[in-house]
Structures are given as structure tokens and as C-alpha cells.
Coordinates of C-alpha atoms and ligand atoms in Angstrom, one line a residue:
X214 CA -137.6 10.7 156.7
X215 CA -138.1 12.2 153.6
X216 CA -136.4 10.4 150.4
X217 CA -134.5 13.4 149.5
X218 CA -133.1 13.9 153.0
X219 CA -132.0 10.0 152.8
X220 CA -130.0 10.8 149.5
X221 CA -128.3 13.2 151.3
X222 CA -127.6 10.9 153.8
X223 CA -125.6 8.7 150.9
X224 CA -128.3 6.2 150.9
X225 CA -127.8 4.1 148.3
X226 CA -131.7 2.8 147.7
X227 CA -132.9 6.1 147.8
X228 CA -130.8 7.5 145.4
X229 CA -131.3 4.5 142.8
X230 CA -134.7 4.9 142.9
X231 CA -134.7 8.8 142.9
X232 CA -132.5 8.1 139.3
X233 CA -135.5 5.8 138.2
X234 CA -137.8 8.4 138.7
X235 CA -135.8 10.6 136.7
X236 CA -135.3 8.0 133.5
X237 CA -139.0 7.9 133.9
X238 CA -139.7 11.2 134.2
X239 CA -142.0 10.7 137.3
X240 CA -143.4 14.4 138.8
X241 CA -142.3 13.1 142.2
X242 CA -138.9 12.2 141.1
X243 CA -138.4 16.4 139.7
X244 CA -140.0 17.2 142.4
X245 CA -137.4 15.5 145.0
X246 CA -134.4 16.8 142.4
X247 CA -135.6 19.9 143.1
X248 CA -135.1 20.2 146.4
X249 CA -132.0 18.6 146.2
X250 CA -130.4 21.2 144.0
X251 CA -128.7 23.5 146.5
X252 CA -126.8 20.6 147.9
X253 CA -125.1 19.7 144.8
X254 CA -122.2 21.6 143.1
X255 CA -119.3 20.0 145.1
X256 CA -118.4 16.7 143.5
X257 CA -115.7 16.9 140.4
X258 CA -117.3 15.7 137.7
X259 CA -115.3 13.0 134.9
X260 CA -116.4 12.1 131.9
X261 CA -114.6 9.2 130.2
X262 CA -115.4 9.2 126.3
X263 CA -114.5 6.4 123.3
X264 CA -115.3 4.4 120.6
X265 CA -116.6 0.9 122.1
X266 CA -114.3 -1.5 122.9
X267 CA -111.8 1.3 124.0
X268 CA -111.2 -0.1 127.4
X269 CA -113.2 2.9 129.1
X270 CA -114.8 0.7 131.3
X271 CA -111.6 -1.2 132.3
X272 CA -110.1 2.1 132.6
X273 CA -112.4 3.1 134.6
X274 CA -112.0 0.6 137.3
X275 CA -108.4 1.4 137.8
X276 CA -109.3 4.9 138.3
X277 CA -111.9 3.6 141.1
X278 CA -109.5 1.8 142.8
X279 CA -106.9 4.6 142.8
X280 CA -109.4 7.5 143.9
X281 CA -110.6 4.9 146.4
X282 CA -106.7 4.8 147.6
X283 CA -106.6 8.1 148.1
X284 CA -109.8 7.8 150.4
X285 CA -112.0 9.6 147.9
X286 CA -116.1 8.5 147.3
X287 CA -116.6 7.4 143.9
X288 CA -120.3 7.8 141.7
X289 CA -120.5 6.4 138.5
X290 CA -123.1 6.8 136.0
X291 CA -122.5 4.2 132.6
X292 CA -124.7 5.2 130.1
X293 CA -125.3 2.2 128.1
X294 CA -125.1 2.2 124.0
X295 CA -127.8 2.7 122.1
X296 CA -126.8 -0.2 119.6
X297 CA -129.2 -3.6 120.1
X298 CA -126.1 -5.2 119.3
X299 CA -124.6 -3.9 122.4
X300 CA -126.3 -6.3 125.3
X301 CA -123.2 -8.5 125.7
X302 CA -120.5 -5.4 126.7
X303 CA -122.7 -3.9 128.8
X304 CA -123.8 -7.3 130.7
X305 CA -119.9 -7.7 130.9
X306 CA -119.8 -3.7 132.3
X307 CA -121.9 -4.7 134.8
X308 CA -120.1 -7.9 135.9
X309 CA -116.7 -6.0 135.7
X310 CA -118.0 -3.7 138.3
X311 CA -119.5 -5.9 140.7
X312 CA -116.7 -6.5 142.8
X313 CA -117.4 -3.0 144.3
X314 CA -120.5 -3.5 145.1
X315 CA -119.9 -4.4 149.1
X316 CA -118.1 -1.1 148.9
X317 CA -120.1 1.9 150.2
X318 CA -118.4 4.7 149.3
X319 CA -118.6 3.6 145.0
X320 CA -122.3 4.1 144.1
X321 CA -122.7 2.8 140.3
X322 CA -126.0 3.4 138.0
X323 CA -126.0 2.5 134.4
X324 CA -128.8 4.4 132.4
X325 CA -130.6 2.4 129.9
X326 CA -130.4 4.2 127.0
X327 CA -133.5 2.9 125.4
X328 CA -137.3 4.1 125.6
X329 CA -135.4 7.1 127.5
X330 CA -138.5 10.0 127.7
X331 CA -136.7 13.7 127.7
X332 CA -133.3 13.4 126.5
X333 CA -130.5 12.0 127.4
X334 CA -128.0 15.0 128.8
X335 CA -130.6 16.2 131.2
X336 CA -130.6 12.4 132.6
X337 CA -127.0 12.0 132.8
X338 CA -126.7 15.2 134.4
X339 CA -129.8 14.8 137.0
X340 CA -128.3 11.8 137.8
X341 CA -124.9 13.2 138.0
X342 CA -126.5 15.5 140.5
X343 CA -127.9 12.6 142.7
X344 CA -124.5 11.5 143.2
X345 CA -123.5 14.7 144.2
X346 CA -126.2 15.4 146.7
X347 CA -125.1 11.7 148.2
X348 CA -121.4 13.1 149.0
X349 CA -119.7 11.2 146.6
X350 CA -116.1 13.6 145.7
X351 CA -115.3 12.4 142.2
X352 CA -118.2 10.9 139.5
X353 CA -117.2 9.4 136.7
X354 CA -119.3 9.0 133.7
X355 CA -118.5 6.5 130.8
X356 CA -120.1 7.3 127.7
X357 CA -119.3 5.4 124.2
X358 CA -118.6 8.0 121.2
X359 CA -116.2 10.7 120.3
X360 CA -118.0 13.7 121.1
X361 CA -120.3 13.3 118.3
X362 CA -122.5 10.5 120.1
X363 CA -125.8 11.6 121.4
X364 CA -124.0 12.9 124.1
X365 CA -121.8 15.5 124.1
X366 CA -120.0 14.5 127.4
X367 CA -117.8 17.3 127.8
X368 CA -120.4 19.9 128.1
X369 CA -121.1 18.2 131.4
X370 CA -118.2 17.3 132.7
X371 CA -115.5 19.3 134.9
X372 CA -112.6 17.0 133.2
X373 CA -113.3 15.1 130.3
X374 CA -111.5 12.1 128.6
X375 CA -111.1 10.7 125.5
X376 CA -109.9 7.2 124.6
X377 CA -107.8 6.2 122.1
X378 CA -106.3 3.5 120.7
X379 CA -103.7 2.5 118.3
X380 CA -104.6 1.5 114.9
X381 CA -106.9 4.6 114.6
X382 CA -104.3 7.3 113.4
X383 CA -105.9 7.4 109.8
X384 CA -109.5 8.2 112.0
X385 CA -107.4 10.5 113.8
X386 CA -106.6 12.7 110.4
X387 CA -110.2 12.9 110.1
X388 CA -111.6 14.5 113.4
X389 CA -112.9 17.6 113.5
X390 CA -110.5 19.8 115.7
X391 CA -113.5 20.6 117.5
X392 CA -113.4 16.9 118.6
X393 CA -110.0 17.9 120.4
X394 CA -110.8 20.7 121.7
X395 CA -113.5 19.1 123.8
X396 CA -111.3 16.7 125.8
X397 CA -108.4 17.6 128.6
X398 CA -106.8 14.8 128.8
X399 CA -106.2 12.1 126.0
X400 CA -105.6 8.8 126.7
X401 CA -104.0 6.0 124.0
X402 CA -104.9 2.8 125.7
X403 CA -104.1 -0.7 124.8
X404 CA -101.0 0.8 124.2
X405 CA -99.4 -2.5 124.5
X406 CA -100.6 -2.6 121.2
X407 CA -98.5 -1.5 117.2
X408 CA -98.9 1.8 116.4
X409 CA -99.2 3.3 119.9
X410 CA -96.1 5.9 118.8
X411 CA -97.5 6.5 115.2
X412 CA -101.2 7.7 117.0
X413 CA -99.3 9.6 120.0
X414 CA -97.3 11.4 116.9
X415 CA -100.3 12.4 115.1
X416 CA -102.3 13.3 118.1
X417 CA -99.1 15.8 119.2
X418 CA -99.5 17.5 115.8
X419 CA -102.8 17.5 116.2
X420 CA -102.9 19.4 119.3
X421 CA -99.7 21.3 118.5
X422 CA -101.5 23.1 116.0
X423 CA -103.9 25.1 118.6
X424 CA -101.9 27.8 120.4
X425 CA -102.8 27.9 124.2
X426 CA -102.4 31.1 126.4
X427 CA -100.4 31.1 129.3
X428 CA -102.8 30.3 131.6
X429 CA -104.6 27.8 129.3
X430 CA -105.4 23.9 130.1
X431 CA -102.5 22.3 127.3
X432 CA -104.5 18.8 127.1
X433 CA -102.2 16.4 128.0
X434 CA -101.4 12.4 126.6
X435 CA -101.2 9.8 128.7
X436 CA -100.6 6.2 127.5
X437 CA -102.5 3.3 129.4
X438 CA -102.9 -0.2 129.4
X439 CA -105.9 -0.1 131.2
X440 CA -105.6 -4.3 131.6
X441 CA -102.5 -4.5 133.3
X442 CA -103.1 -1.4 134.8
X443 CA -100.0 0.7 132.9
X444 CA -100.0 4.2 133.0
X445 CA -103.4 4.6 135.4
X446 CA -101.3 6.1 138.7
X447 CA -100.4 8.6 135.8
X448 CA -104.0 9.5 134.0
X449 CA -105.5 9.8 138.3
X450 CA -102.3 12.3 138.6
X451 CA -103.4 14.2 135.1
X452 CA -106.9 14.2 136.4
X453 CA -106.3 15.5 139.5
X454 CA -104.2 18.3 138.1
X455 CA -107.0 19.1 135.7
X456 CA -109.2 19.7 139.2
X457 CA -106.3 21.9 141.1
X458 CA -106.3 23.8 138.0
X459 CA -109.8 24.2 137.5
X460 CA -109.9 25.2 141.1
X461 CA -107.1 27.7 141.2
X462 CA -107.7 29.2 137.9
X463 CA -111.4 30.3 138.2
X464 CA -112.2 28.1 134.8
X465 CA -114.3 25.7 137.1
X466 CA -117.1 28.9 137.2
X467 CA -117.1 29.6 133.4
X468 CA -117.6 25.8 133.0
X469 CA -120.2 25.7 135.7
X470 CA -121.9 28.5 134.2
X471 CA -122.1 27.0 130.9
X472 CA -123.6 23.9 132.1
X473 CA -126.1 25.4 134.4
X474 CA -127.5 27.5 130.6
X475 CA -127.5 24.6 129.0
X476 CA -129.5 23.2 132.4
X477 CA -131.8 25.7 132.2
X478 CA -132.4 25.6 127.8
X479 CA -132.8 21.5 128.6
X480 CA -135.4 22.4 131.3
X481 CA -137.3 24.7 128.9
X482 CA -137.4 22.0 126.4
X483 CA -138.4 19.3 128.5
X484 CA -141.8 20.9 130.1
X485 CA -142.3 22.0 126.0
X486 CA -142.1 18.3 125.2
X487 CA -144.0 17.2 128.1
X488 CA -146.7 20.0 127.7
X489 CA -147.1 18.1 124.1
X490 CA -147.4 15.1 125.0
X491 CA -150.3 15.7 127.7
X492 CA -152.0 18.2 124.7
X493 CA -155.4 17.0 123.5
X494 CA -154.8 14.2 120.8
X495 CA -156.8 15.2 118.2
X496 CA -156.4 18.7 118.7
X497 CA -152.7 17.8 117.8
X498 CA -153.4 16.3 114.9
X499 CA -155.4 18.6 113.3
X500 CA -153.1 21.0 113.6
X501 CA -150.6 18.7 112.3
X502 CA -153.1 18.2 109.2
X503 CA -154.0 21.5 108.9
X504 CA -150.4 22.3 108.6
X505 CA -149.4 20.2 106.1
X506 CA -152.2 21.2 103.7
X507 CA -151.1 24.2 104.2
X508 CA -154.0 25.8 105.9
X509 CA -152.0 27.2 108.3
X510 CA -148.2 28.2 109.3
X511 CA -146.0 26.6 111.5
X512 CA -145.9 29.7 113.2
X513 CA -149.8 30.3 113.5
X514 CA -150.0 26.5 114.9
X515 CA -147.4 27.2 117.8
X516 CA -150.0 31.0 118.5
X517 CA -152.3 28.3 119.0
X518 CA -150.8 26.0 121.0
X519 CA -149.2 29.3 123.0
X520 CA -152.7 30.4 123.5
X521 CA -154.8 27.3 124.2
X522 CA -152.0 27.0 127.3
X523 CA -153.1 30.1 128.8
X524 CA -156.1 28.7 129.6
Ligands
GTP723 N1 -104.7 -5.4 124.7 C1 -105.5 -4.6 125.5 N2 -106.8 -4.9 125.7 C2 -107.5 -4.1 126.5 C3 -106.9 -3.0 127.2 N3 -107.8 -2.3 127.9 C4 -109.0 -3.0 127.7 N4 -108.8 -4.0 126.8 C5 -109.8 -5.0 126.4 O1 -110.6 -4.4 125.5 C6 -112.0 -4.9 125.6 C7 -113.0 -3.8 125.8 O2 -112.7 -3.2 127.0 P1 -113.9 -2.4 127.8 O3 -113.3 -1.8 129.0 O4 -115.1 -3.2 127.9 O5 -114.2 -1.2 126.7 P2 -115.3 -0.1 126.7 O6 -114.8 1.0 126.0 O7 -115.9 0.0 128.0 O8 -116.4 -0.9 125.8 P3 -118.0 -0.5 125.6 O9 -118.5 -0.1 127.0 O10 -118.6 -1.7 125.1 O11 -118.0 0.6 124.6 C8 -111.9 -5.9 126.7 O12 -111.8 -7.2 126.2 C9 -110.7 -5.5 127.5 O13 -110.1 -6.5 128.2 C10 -105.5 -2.8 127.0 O14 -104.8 -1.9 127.6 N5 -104.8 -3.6 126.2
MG724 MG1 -117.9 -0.1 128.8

């Protein structure tokens, strides 16, 4: 049987390696996406944002184990932090999730973020598609910043998240709106913790100040304590709402169209990287040498390059 037709088929080695391939950027591996395309489309698609040490990965587990509840196949995609300094949290991500791993129905991949060739959106989201094309109904994807990371998660997500937590209402003051307007749902976890009322206060202003249209998404709050699992029958309720919303409003093909742009621009940019990197060396850096004494444009170089790829 072909790989692809065994992702399809939910296999679960097939679908790890096929998300190898991609991280590697291996011909076979596009190849293989390729023809998986048309099957993909269906899953909702989560995104789970904030700063480390928010508790999105705890978080994330109770949402698991409720969607799992409710008889729903899970996919996860962690992308790990850039930061060196970062090896201990995501061992302890790993070891956190383990106890699904005799469970078929949660598939979960963590992307190294390091020594990643040809960015890291159009890996998350070729991944994301994997887990699509294996069935899965709901993939969640944790990803450590605030919408300014490397990833800007909610560009491709369906519902996206962002974690909060108390003793960051000054940080609050200091986000961009555009920061708020990029998640649905906020949540303020470890709100076992002081100053859970001050940062739900200041987020209320906060998203007070944008006026919403009838039939516009109001992001909600939803206070969590991801540990002992407070508030986490509430956030699965929010998100679900967020999909029957999507769904009945016609929003979900607007997003989708967005995403499958920013697909396409990603795509573009990728075989232009790759074309680089298989161009003659030398070639390369004469033109690099030539531009910077100013023998020629930046514009004549890329007529060059344009032309020598007719060829
Ligand atoms: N007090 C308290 N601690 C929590 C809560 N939720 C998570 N934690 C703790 O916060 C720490 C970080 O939790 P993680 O789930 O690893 O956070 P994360 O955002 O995934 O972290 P990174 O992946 O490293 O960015 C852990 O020690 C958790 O036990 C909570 O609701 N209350
Ligand atoms: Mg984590």
C-alpha cells in the first residue's frame, strides 16, 4: 500500500514519518503531501498560544481528555521553543503526554524547532494537514509566545487561544490590540493564583474597547486551573461554540481562504529558497560580491537569477 493511502488509513507510523519528511523537506515527503491534499479540510483546527510556563501544555491535556469524552480523535502538533534553555519543559511535555500513548485515537508530534529548513508555519501547517488526512476531528497545536513568536498561530488556526496568567496585568497594558484581536477565546489560568480578578478586569476593558457587530465572534474569558482541572469542561464548551459558530456563520470559509493564500505565498517562497540553495555556489557568490561593490543592482542580480532558471 502506498504511504499516503496508510495515513489515510490513521496509521500512526506512516504519518510520523510522512511529518519527518516534511521537517526535512524530503521531495518524497511533498510529493506524498500532495496527494494528500484533497482529503484534508475537515478537522477543526486549535491553536493554544502563551508565554512559557503558562500551563498550555497542562491545559492541553484536560482538553484531550474531555474531547476524548465526547468520543472525538485528537492530533496534536507541540512545537517546541526555540530557546537552548528550553530542553527540560519540553522533555517534561513529552513525559506529560505519554500516558496517551496506548490510545489510538490521540496522535501527538512535537516539531523540533531547531535546524528547521523552510519555515516554520508551512511545517506546522503541513503537519496539521497530516493529521487531518489521518481522520483525527479536533488538532490542537501548542505554540509558546503571544502572537508575536515566530509563529503567528492564529493565522492557522480555526479557534485560537491565548493563555494568561495572573501577575501579568502590567504586560497586559502593553499589548498591542492587535495581540487581542488574534485570539477567540482567552484563558487566565493558574487562576488559583493573586491577581486573577485584577488581569480578568483589565483584559474586560481591554476587549470592551473593540465594538463587535452583531454577528461577530465577542472573544470570550474563561478562568482555568489547568492542574486541578478548574474551569476546563468550560474552555471545551467555549471552544466548541467557537466551531458551531464558525460553521453556522460562514466565517470558517473566510478563515479558510485566508489560510489557503497565505498556503500558497509560503509555497512560492519555499521552492524560491530551495531553488537558492541548489544554485551554483560560486555563481551565488559573485553575484553577492558583485552586488556589494556595487557593480550591479539588486534588481539586475534577481534578472539573472530569473533568467539563468529558464534554462
Ligand atoms: N498553580 C498553578 N500551576 C499551574 C497551573 N497550570 C499549570 N501549572 C504549572 O505550571 C508549570 C508549567 O506548566 P506547563 O503546562 O508545562 O506550561 P507550558 O505553557 O506548556 O510551558 P512551556 O511548554 O514550557 O512553554 C507546571 O509546573 C504546571 O504544573 C495552574 O492552574 N495553577
Ligand atoms: Mg508546554
Amino acid at each position: 500500500m502506498k504511504p499516503e493511502n496508510r495515513v489515510l488509513e490513521g496509521d500512526v507510523l506512516a504519518a510520523a514519518r510522512l511529518i519527518s519528511g516534511i521537517e526535512n523537506n524530503l521531495p518524497g515527503a511533498i510529493k506524498e503531501l500532495d496527494s494528500l491534499y484533497p482529503h484534508t479540510g475537515r478537522a477543526h483546527i486549535l491553536g493554544i498560544a502563551g508565554a512559557p510556563g503558562a500551563g498550555k501544555s497542562t491545559l492541553l491535556n484536560t482538553q484531550i481528555n474531555i474531547f476524548r469524552q465526547k468520543a472525538m480523535t485528537v492530533g496534536v502538533v507541540a512545537i517546541d521553543p526555540t530557546s537552548p534553555f528550553s530542553g527540560g519543559a519540553v522533555l517534561g511535555d513529552r513525559i506529560r503526554m505519554q500516558s496517551y500513548g496506548v490510545d489510538k485515537d490521540v496522535f501527538i508530534r512535537s516539531l523540533a524547532s531547531r535546524g528547521w529548513k523552510g519555515g516554520l508555519s508551512r511545517i506546522t501547517i503541513n503537519a496539521i494537514h497530516v493529521m487531518d488526512a489521518m481522520g483525527k476531528d479536533i488538532i490542537l497545536v501548542e505554540a509558546v509566545g503571544s502572537g508575536q513568536g515566530e509563529i503567528d498561530i492564529a493565522r492557522v488556526t480555526d479557534t485560537s487561544i491565548l493563555i494568561l496568567t495572573p501577575g501579568m496585568g502590567d504586560e497586559i497594558q502593553m499589548m498591542k490590540a492587535g495581540i487581542l484581536e488574534a485570539a477567540d477565546i482567552f484563558v487566565i489560568n493558574k487562576a488559583d493564583r493573586d491577581g486573577t480578578e485584577n488581569l480578568r478586569a483589565g483584559l474586560e476593558v481591554m476587549l470592551g474597547m473593540k465594538a463587535h457587530l452583531p454577528d461577530e465572534w465577542k472573544p470570550r474569558i474563561v478562568l482555568t486551573e489547568a492542574i486541578s482541572g478548574r474551569g476546563s469542561e468550560q474552555l471545551a464548551e467555549e471552544i466548541l461554540k467557537h466551531r458551531e459558530f464558525l460553521t453556522s456563520g460562514g466565517d470558517l470559509e473566510k478563515r479558510r481562504k485566508e489560510r489557503a493564500e497565505l498556503e500558497l505565498i509560503w509555497a512560492v517562497e519555499s521552492s524560491v529558497k530551495s531553488y537558492i540553495d541548489r544554485m551554483d555556489r560560486d555563481y551565488f557568490e559573485k553575484l553577492v560580491a558583485d552586488l556589494a561593490h556595487r557593480r550591479i543592482s539588486p534588481q539586475s542580480a534577481l534578472s539573472r537569477i530569473i533568467n539563468l532558471s529558464k534554462d
